[in-house]
Structure formats: structure tokens, C-alpha cells
Short mmCIF file of C-alpha atoms and ligand atoms in Angstrom, two decimals:
data_model
loop_
_atom_site.label_atom_id
_atom_site.label_comp_id
_atom_site.label_asym_id
_atom_site.label_seq_id
_atom_site.Cartn_x
_atom_site.Cartn_y
_atom_site.Cartn_z
CA UNK A 1 24.37 -4.00 -12.77
CA UNK A 2 21.87 -2.35 -15.10
CA UNK A 3 23.33 -0.50 -18.11
CA UNK A 4 20.38 1.66 -19.14
CA UNK A 5 18.98 4.47 -17.03
CA UNK A 6 15.33 3.53 -17.46
CA UNK A 7 13.46 0.46 -16.32
CA UNK A 8 10.57 -1.54 -17.68
CA UNK A 9 8.36 -2.50 -14.76
CA UNK A 10 5.44 -4.87 -14.50
CA UNK A 11 3.05 -3.60 -11.82
CA UNK A 12 0.53 -6.06 -10.43
CA UNK A 13 -2.44 -4.21 -8.98
CA UNK A 14 -1.50 -1.14 -11.05
CA UNK A 15 -5.20 -0.25 -11.34
CA UNK A 16 -5.49 0.21 -7.58
CA UNK A 17 -4.82 3.07 -5.20
CA UNK A 18 -1.09 2.83 -4.47
CA UNK A 19 -0.40 0.95 -7.72
CA UNK A 20 -1.80 3.68 -9.96
CA UNK A 21 0.16 6.41 -8.16
CA UNK A 22 3.31 4.32 -8.60
CA UNK A 23 2.62 3.82 -12.33
CA UNK A 24 2.31 7.58 -12.73
CA UNK A 25 5.50 8.19 -10.74
CA UNK A 26 7.42 5.67 -12.88
CA UNK A 27 6.12 7.07 -16.18
CA UNK A 28 6.94 10.64 -15.17
CA UNK A 29 10.54 9.58 -14.67
CA UNK A 30 10.81 8.02 -18.11
CA UNK A 31 10.32 4.41 -17.07
CA UNK A 32 8.08 2.03 -18.97
CA UNK A 33 5.11 0.54 -17.10
CA UNK A 34 2.85 -2.43 -17.75
CA UNK A 35 -0.15 -2.86 -15.44
CA UNK A 36 -1.29 -6.42 -14.66
CA UNK A 37 -4.63 -6.42 -12.81
CA UNK A 38 -7.82 -8.49 -12.69
CA UNK A 39 -9.93 -5.40 -11.88
CA UNK A 40 -11.59 -7.18 -8.95
CA UNK A 41 -10.99 -4.08 -6.84
CA UNK A 42 -8.93 -1.92 -9.22
CA UNK A 43 -10.34 0.46 -11.82
CA UNK A 44 -9.59 0.40 -15.54
CA UNK A 45 -9.95 4.23 -15.54
CA UNK A 46 -6.85 4.49 -13.34
CA UNK A 47 -4.62 2.70 -15.86
CA UNK A 48 -3.25 5.68 -17.76
CA UNK A 49 0.48 5.33 -17.92
CA UNK A 50 1.16 2.29 -20.09
CA UNK A 51 -0.29 -0.94 -21.46
CA UNK A 52 -2.84 -2.95 -19.51
CA UNK A 53 -2.91 -6.73 -19.18
CA UNK A 54 -6.12 -8.13 -17.72
CA UNK A 55 -5.02 -11.04 -15.59
CA UNK A 56 -5.07 -12.65 -12.17
CA UNK A 57 -1.91 -13.09 -10.11
CA UNK A 58 -3.02 -16.64 -9.25
CA UNK A 59 -3.05 -17.57 -12.94
CA UNK A 60 0.45 -18.96 -13.54
CA UNK A 61 0.08 -19.25 -17.33
CA UNK A 62 -1.32 -15.75 -17.80
CA UNK A 63 1.31 -14.14 -15.60
CA UNK A 64 4.13 -16.09 -17.23
CA UNK A 65 2.87 -15.00 -20.66
CA UNK A 66 2.82 -11.35 -19.53
CA UNK A 67 6.40 -11.54 -18.27
CA UNK A 68 7.58 -13.45 -21.32
CA UNK A 69 5.93 -10.89 -23.63
CA UNK A 70 6.95 -7.68 -21.87
CA UNK A 71 10.31 -8.78 -20.42
CA UNK A 72 10.28 -6.34 -17.47
CA UNK A 73 13.48 -5.49 -15.60
CA UNK A 74 11.57 -5.85 -12.34
CA UNK A 75 8.15 -6.28 -10.76
CA UNK A 76 6.24 -4.24 -8.22
CA UNK A 77 3.50 -6.32 -6.64
CA UNK A 78 0.51 -4.50 -5.16
CA UNK A 79 -2.35 -6.85 -6.08
CA UNK A 80 -3.91 -7.92 -2.79
CA UNK A 81 -6.98 -7.75 -0.62
CA UNK A 82 -6.60 -5.28 2.24
CA UNK A 83 -9.61 -5.11 4.55
CA UNK A 84 -8.78 -6.36 8.03
CA UNK A 85 -12.42 -7.02 9.01
CA UNK A 86 -13.13 -8.96 5.83
CA UNK A 87 -10.00 -11.05 6.42
CA UNK A 88 -11.48 -12.23 9.73
CA UNK A 89 -14.80 -13.15 8.06
CA UNK A 90 -13.26 -14.75 4.97
CA UNK A 91 -9.66 -15.83 5.64
CA UNK A 92 -9.66 -18.24 2.68
CA UNK A 93 -9.95 -15.33 0.27
CA UNK A 94 -7.01 -13.58 1.94
CA UNK A 95 -4.73 -16.62 1.96
CA UNK A 96 -5.71 -17.37 -1.64
CA UNK A 97 -5.04 -13.92 -3.08
CA UNK A 98 -2.31 -12.60 -0.79
CA UNK A 99 -0.37 -15.83 -0.23
CA UNK A 100 -1.17 -18.04 -3.23
CA UNK A 101 -1.08 -15.04 -5.56
CA UNK A 102 2.30 -13.92 -4.24
CA UNK A 103 3.60 -17.50 -4.40
CA UNK A 104 2.51 -17.74 -8.03
CA UNK A 105 4.46 -14.57 -8.84
CA UNK A 106 7.57 -16.03 -7.20
CA UNK A 107 7.14 -19.33 -9.06
CA UNK A 108 6.76 -17.54 -12.39
CA UNK A 109 9.91 -15.53 -11.71
CA UNK A 110 11.75 -18.70 -10.70
CA UNK A 111 10.72 -20.38 -13.97
CA UNK A 112 10.86 -17.41 -16.36
CA UNK A 113 14.06 -15.84 -14.99
CA UNK A 114 14.47 -14.19 -11.62
CA UNK A 115 14.35 -10.42 -11.46
CA UNK A 116 13.86 -7.95 -8.61
CA UNK A 117 10.50 -7.99 -6.84
CA UNK A 118 9.19 -5.15 -4.65
CA UNK A 119 6.05 -6.02 -2.70
CA UNK A 120 3.35 -4.32 -0.62
CA UNK A 121 3.92 -5.30 2.95
CA UNK A 122 2.04 -3.87 5.90
CA UNK A 123 2.49 -2.50 9.37
CA UNK A 124 -0.15 -5.11 10.23
CA UNK A 125 2.72 -7.62 10.55
CA UNK A 126 3.59 -6.00 13.90
CA UNK A 127 0.17 -6.60 15.47
CA UNK A 128 -0.04 -4.74 18.77
CA UNK A 129 3.57 -3.57 19.12
CA UNK A 130 4.89 -2.92 22.60
CA UNK A 131 7.40 -0.38 21.31
CA UNK A 132 6.51 2.80 19.47
CA UNK A 133 7.86 4.01 17.07
CA UNK A 134 8.22 0.49 15.74
CA UNK A 135 11.33 -0.55 13.80
CA UNK A 136 11.67 -3.44 11.35
CA UNK A 137 13.46 -5.62 13.88
CA UNK A 138 10.49 -5.47 16.28
CA UNK A 139 8.68 -8.72 16.92
CA UNK A 140 6.21 -9.58 14.17
CA UNK A 141 3.00 -10.85 15.69
CA UNK A 142 0.04 -10.09 13.43
CA UNK A 143 -3.35 -10.29 15.11
CA UNK A 144 -5.59 -10.86 12.10
CA UNK A 145 -5.54 -13.00 8.92
CA UNK A 146 -4.70 -9.97 6.74
CA UNK A 147 -1.52 -9.26 8.71
CA UNK A 148 -0.61 -12.95 8.73
CA UNK A 149 -0.90 -13.18 4.93
CA UNK A 150 1.52 -10.27 4.58
CA UNK A 151 3.99 -11.93 6.96
CA UNK A 152 3.71 -15.27 5.15
CA UNK A 153 4.51 -13.44 1.92
CA UNK A 154 7.72 -12.07 3.47
CA UNK A 155 8.70 -15.55 4.68
CA UNK A 156 8.14 -16.98 1.19
CA UNK A 157 10.32 -14.25 -0.29
CA UNK A 158 13.15 -15.03 2.11
CA UNK A 159 12.95 -18.74 1.19
CA UNK A 160 12.84 -18.04 -2.56
CA UNK A 161 15.86 -15.83 -2.24
CA UNK A 162 17.87 -18.60 -0.58
CA UNK A 163 16.76 -21.26 -3.04
CA UNK A 164 16.46 -19.28 -6.28
CA UNK A 165 18.36 -15.99 -5.70
CA UNK A 166 15.19 -13.94 -6.04
CA UNK A 167 15.97 -10.35 -4.87
CA UNK A 168 13.15 -8.64 -2.98
CA UNK A 169 12.12 -5.67 -0.87
CA UNK A 170 8.94 -5.73 1.24
CA UNK A 171 7.64 -2.25 2.02
CA UNK A 172 5.61 -2.22 5.21
CA UNK A 173 3.13 0.62 4.84
CA UNK A 174 1.67 2.44 7.77
CA UNK A 175 -1.45 4.49 6.83
CA UNK A 176 -1.55 5.22 3.11
CA UNK A 177 -3.45 8.44 2.47
CA UNK A 178 -3.88 11.46 0.19
CA UNK A 179 -4.16 11.63 -3.59
CA UNK A 180 -2.20 12.62 -6.67
CA UNK A 181 -1.42 16.36 -6.75
CA UNK A 182 -2.79 16.63 -10.31
CA UNK A 183 -6.02 14.81 -9.49
CA UNK A 184 -5.28 12.06 -12.01
CA UNK A 185 -5.76 9.27 -9.48
CA UNK A 186 -6.78 8.87 -5.86
CA UNK A 187 -8.25 6.57 -3.24
CA UNK A 188 -11.13 4.48 -4.58
CA UNK A 189 -12.18 1.51 -2.46
CA UNK A 190 -15.60 -0.08 -2.41
CA UNK A 191 -16.62 -0.28 0.33
CA UNK A 192 -14.39 2.37 1.92
CA UNK A 193 -13.16 1.52 5.40
CA UNK A 194 -10.32 4.03 5.83
CA UNK A 195 -10.53 7.01 8.11
CA UNK A 196 -9.67 9.95 5.86
CA UNK A 197 -12.06 9.24 2.96
CA UNK A 198 -14.78 8.49 5.49
CA UNK A 199 -14.14 11.81 7.24
CA UNK A 200 -14.36 13.65 3.92
CA UNK A 201 -17.54 11.87 2.90
CA UNK A 202 -19.10 12.91 6.20
CA UNK A 203 -18.15 16.51 5.39
CA UNK A 204 -19.89 16.19 2.02
CA UNK A 205 -22.96 14.87 3.79
CA UNK A 206 -23.05 11.44 2.18
CA UNK A 207 -22.67 9.35 5.28
CA UNK A 208 -22.16 9.56 9.01
CA UNK A 209 -18.61 9.28 10.35
CA UNK A 210 -18.24 6.67 13.04
CA UNK A 211 -15.33 7.29 15.39
CA UNK A 212 -14.33 3.91 16.73
CA UNK A 213 -13.51 4.59 20.37
CA UNK A 214 -12.43 7.67 22.34
CA UNK A 215 -11.33 5.84 25.47
CA UNK A 216 -7.85 4.73 24.40
CA UNK A 217 -4.80 5.52 26.50
CA UNK A 218 -3.74 8.34 24.17
CA UNK A 219 -3.74 12.07 24.96
CA UNK A 220 -7.19 12.70 23.41
CA UNK A 221 -8.51 9.14 23.77
CA UNK A 222 -8.59 8.37 20.01
CA UNK A 223 -6.22 6.08 18.12
CA UNK A 224 -2.90 7.36 16.83
CA UNK A 225 -1.58 6.39 13.39
CA UNK A 226 1.25 7.36 11.06
CA UNK A 227 -0.27 8.80 7.84
CA UNK A 228 1.96 8.59 4.79
CA UNK A 229 1.09 10.27 1.49
CA UNK A 230 0.53 7.84 -1.37
CA UNK A 231 2.94 9.78 -3.61
CA UNK A 232 5.66 9.24 -1.00
CA UNK A 233 4.82 5.53 -1.08
CA UNK A 234 5.14 5.57 -4.89
CA UNK A 235 8.61 7.12 -4.69
CA UNK A 236 9.73 4.49 -2.17
CA UNK A 237 8.75 1.63 -4.49
CA UNK A 238 10.82 3.04 -7.30
CA UNK A 239 13.77 3.63 -4.97
CA UNK A 240 13.44 0.03 -3.74
CA UNK A 241 13.48 -1.36 -7.27
CA UNK A 242 16.53 0.76 -8.16
CA UNK A 243 18.20 -0.49 -4.97
CA UNK A 244 17.71 -4.11 -6.06
CA UNK A 245 18.72 -3.47 -9.68
CA UNK A 246 21.97 -2.00 -8.32
CA UNK A 247 22.61 -5.39 -6.70
CA UNK A 248 21.97 -4.31 -3.12
CA UNK A 249 20.47 -6.66 -0.51
CA UNK A 250 16.91 -7.77 0.02
CA UNK A 251 15.15 -6.40 3.10
CA UNK A 252 11.91 -5.25 4.73
CA UNK A 253 11.42 -1.50 5.17
CA UNK A 254 8.83 0.56 7.04
CA UNK A 255 7.13 3.33 5.10
CA UNK A 256 5.94 5.94 7.55
CA UNK A 257 6.88 9.38 8.81
CA UNK A 258 7.60 8.68 12.47
CA UNK A 259 4.90 11.17 13.42
CA UNK A 260 1.72 10.02 15.15
CA UNK A 261 -1.64 11.73 14.51
CA UNK A 262 -4.88 10.95 16.34
CA UNK A 263 -8.34 10.43 14.83
CA UNK A 264 -9.46 13.63 16.61
CA UNK A 265 -6.57 15.55 15.05
CA UNK A 266 -7.52 14.28 11.58
CA UNK A 267 -11.09 15.43 12.15
CA UNK A 268 -9.96 18.89 13.31
CA UNK A 269 -7.57 19.32 10.38
CA UNK A 270 -10.20 18.10 7.90
CA UNK A 271 -12.59 20.71 9.21
CA UNK A 272 -9.94 23.40 8.75
CA UNK A 273 -8.96 22.26 5.22
CA UNK A 274 -12.54 21.93 3.98
CA UNK A 275 -13.89 24.94 5.89
CA UNK A 276 -16.79 22.77 7.07
CA UNK A 277 -17.71 20.89 10.23
CA UNK A 278 -17.18 17.13 10.38
CA UNK A 279 -20.29 15.51 11.83
CA UNK A 280 -19.43 12.34 13.73
CA UNK A 281 -20.66 9.95 16.39
CA UNK A 282 -18.48 8.02 18.80
CA UNK A 283 -18.97 4.26 18.57
CA UNK A 284 -17.35 1.43 20.54
CA UNK A 285 -13.79 0.45 19.70
CA UNK A 286 -13.26 -1.50 16.47
CA UNK A 287 -11.85 -4.94 17.34
CA UNK A 288 -8.13 -5.31 16.64
CA UNK A 289 -7.25 -1.60 16.51
CA UNK A 290 -3.98 -0.85 18.34
CA UNK A 291 -4.07 2.42 20.34
CA UNK A 292 -0.94 3.64 18.64
CA UNK A 293 1.00 2.58 15.55
CA UNK A 294 3.86 4.79 14.42
CA UNK A 295 6.84 3.87 12.23
CA UNK A 296 10.49 4.25 12.92
CA UNK A 297 11.39 5.36 9.37
CA UNK A 298 15.19 5.28 9.80
CA UNK A 299 15.88 2.22 7.65
CA UNK A 300 14.11 3.71 4.62
CA UNK A 301 16.35 6.73 4.91
CA UNK A 302 19.54 4.73 5.37
CA UNK A 303 18.91 1.99 2.81
CA UNK A 304 16.91 3.77 0.10
CA UNK A 305 17.75 7.42 0.75
CA UNK A 306 13.96 7.85 0.91
CA UNK A 307 12.10 10.33 3.03
CA UNK A 308 8.47 11.44 3.09
CA UNK A 309 8.01 14.77 1.30
CA UNK A 310 4.27 15.17 0.95
CA UNK A 311 3.05 13.65 4.20
CA UNK A 312 2.21 16.77 6.18
CA UNK A 313 -1.47 16.69 7.18
CA UNK A 314 -2.30 19.76 5.10
CA UNK A 315 -1.08 18.15 1.85
CA UNK A 316 -2.64 14.78 2.67
CA UNK A 317 -6.06 16.23 3.48
CA UNK A 318 -6.18 18.89 0.77
CA UNK A 319 -5.22 16.39 -1.96
CA UNK A 320 -7.72 13.83 -0.65
CA UNK A 321 -10.40 16.54 -0.49
CA UNK A 322 -9.75 17.64 -4.08
CA UNK A 323 -10.06 14.02 -5.23
CA UNK A 324 -13.23 13.53 -3.19
CA UNK A 325 -14.80 16.71 -4.60
CA UNK A 326 -13.91 15.71 -8.17
CA UNK A 327 -16.43 12.90 -7.60
CA UNK A 328 -14.63 10.29 -9.68
CA UNK A 329 -15.28 7.49 -7.20
CA UNK A 330 -18.67 5.79 -7.32
CA UNK A 331 -20.32 5.81 -3.92
N1 UFG B 1 -11.46 4.90 12.05
C1 UFG B 1 -12.62 5.47 12.51
N2 UFG B 1 -13.68 5.56 11.66
C2 UFG B 1 -13.63 5.08 10.37
C3 UFG B 1 -12.44 4.49 9.91
C4 UFG B 1 -11.37 4.41 10.78
O1 UFG B 1 -12.70 5.91 13.66
O2 UFG B 1 -14.63 5.19 9.64
C5 UFG B 1 -10.30 4.85 12.95
C6 UFG B 1 -9.82 3.43 13.22
O3 UFG B 1 -10.50 2.89 14.31
C7 UFG B 1 -8.33 3.66 13.44
C8 UFG B 1 -8.00 4.87 12.56
O4 UFG B 1 -9.23 5.50 12.29
O5 UFG B 1 -8.14 4.04 14.77
C9 UFG B 1 -7.36 4.47 11.24
O6 UFG B 1 -8.17 3.47 10.63
P1 UFG B 1 -7.99 3.01 9.11
O7 UFG B 1 -9.04 1.98 8.85
O8 UFG B 1 -7.97 4.20 8.23
O9 UFG B 1 -6.56 2.39 9.07
P2 UFG B 1 -5.94 1.22 9.98
O10 UFG B 1 -4.91 1.88 10.85
O11 UFG B 1 -6.96 0.40 10.66
O12 UFG B 1 -5.38 0.27 8.87
C10 UFG B 1 -4.19 0.50 8.18
C11 UFG B 1 -4.30 -0.09 6.80
C12 UFG B 1 -4.53 -1.56 6.88
C13 UFG B 1 -3.46 -2.20 7.72
C14 UFG B 1 -3.34 -1.51 9.05
C15 UFG B 1 -2.14 -2.00 9.79
O13 UFG B 1 -5.34 0.52 6.10
O14 UFG B 1 -4.51 -2.11 5.57
O15 UFG B 1 -3.17 -0.12 8.88
O16 UFG B 1 -2.34 -1.89 11.13
F1 UFG B 1 -3.74 -3.48 7.96
#
């Protein structure tokens, strides 16, 4: 059991979207944060809440040095590649970073002293679920290399726990969205593949929005997803680390709201929030998109006492719009 009421946390991928929001959340609550990132997709400008270590998660010596130097109480591991389409084109990259990188973290913890590890999982582990909302005990059957790398990571964690007593929580995100309420960080991917930033860029006139399919078996024909505000995700990571530091059991937990929203509903709400039309064209379906993916969020509530607070569409879209208008992302 931990004796102090603050934690020192090493955050891999702390220069990225969810990582930077989590660093801010930790720092605001008096915790100490060290970001470890190779800046391959992260941004140095988003590291604002503690020291920065430039390093790759696949570099055993560098990571071990960082842990030896900073002696964190726990790790939160975000560093990964996340584009489903790219994972189909270049699976080697995905297995290398997401699996080998995660394995290296576990090996360093095994050798340097085990401590709690919270990782970025994904709803992609469920593939095309035949139940909705989907709970953590649903069959995992990922349909692309990205989803498989996230499932392999969970399997490795379970094996390392048995062999080396490594405590872990895997947080399976549904659709991360929105931006920091103070505009200090936000979504910044290059290229951007996610729906909400693409909708907002279409509003600003930078690029056409492609709607991938309106012939799904959903009420309006467009895909339904569970959008969860990135600040809610940040809070869940901290709750998960506290859960492990209190000696409670390792587990996988969905992070979603339980509420499904269609692409057409996002477009309509974006138009309302921005006061502008959203120009779009309907394209064929994007391969691998399930018609509907919505979380059963009960376990997060029961195990972590966590619940989404900022994930209403108004807050998600207005915060994302403010970030988009601030023009901090290069595109
Ligand atoms: N979409 C569009 N146009 C776009 C972008 C997306 O119509 O420009 C549609 C997609 O077809 C999908 C919905 O909007 O129906 C949401 O797409 P996103 O790309 O924003 O998100 P996904 O649901 O595809 O992906 C998310 C995460 C992935 C994760 C996946 C798990 O971003 O990392 O959930 O299923 F793998």
C-alpha cells in the first residue's frame, strides 16, 4: 500500500493526444509526471507538465535508464501507432511498436522492479461484435493488425503478471474525442483519419469530408460509435493507476459512455455548434468498419468508480472546435 498521497508517473507517449491530456490531469492533481516519447507522432509542444525524456519504447537501455533515474511509482503506456488502415498496409510496423515496444516495457519493469502498468487498449480487440453494447467478457476477435497488436499486448500482460507479479490495467477506448477545456492540448494527428477533426476541417473549408457509407443497418444508415471525451479518458487512467497502487486486481476495462451516436448525428451537431454547414460527400464504406460499436461501461464504474463527465456531444464538439480554431495543429 502506498504511503504518500501523490504519485510519480512515467508516461510513455506523453507527447501525444491522450497522453498529453493525462499528463495535465496528473499534474493538476499534484502528481509528478515524466514524459517518455520518441516524437515520431507526438509533439514536443504538448509536453508541458513535467520533464521530457526523448526515447523509444523499443530501446531497452534507454527506457531502463529513465526508470532507474526517475523511479516512478507507476507507468502509463500510451506510445503506439493507431491507424487501422496503415496497420493493414504495414503490419510489421504495428507489431514492432505496439507489441515489441510493450514487451520491452514489461521486460524493463521485470528487471528494474515491477510496478503498476496502465496501458492503452482498444475497442478494436472486439472486431465486429455481435452484441451491443459490448462488455469486456465479449469474445475478442480483432479484424485488423492494429486490433490484434492491442490484444497481444493484453495477453503479454496477463503472462507477465503470472510469472513476474506485474500488476496491470488495460483500458479499451472506444472513440477518443474532444480537447482540453483550457485549450492547452488537443487532437493532433498527421495525417488525421478520425471523424470529428475531419468534420471540423470541412467546416473551416480546408478539405472535403468523406462520409464512408450511408447504407448501414442503422436508423440513418451511417455508422454508430461511442464518443468519449479525452479528459474523461485521462481521469480513467489515473483512477486505474490508483486502483493498482492500492493493491487491487489487474483487469481490462472499457472506456465509453454506453451511448451510440451516428456519423450523421455528429455532422448535424457540428453544424449547430459551429453555426456553419458541414459540406460532405458520401463515399463507399471504409473496409473493416463495424456498423455499430458501443461500450457497456459498467465495469469502469464498478471497479474504478469512474464515469464519463465531459462526453456529451456539445462539450466534445465545442472543445474540439475551439482547438481546431486555435490553429495549433499543422495541416
Ligand atoms: N468516418 C467518416 N469519415 C472520416 C472519418 C471517419 O465517415 O473522414 C466514419 C468512419 O467510417 C466510422 C466513424 O466515422 O464510421 C468513426 O471513424 P473514426 O476513424 O473516427 O474512428 P473508428 O471508429 O474507425 O476508430 C476508433 C479508433 C481506432 C480504433 C477503433 C476501434 O480511432 O483507433 O475505434 O474500432 F481502432
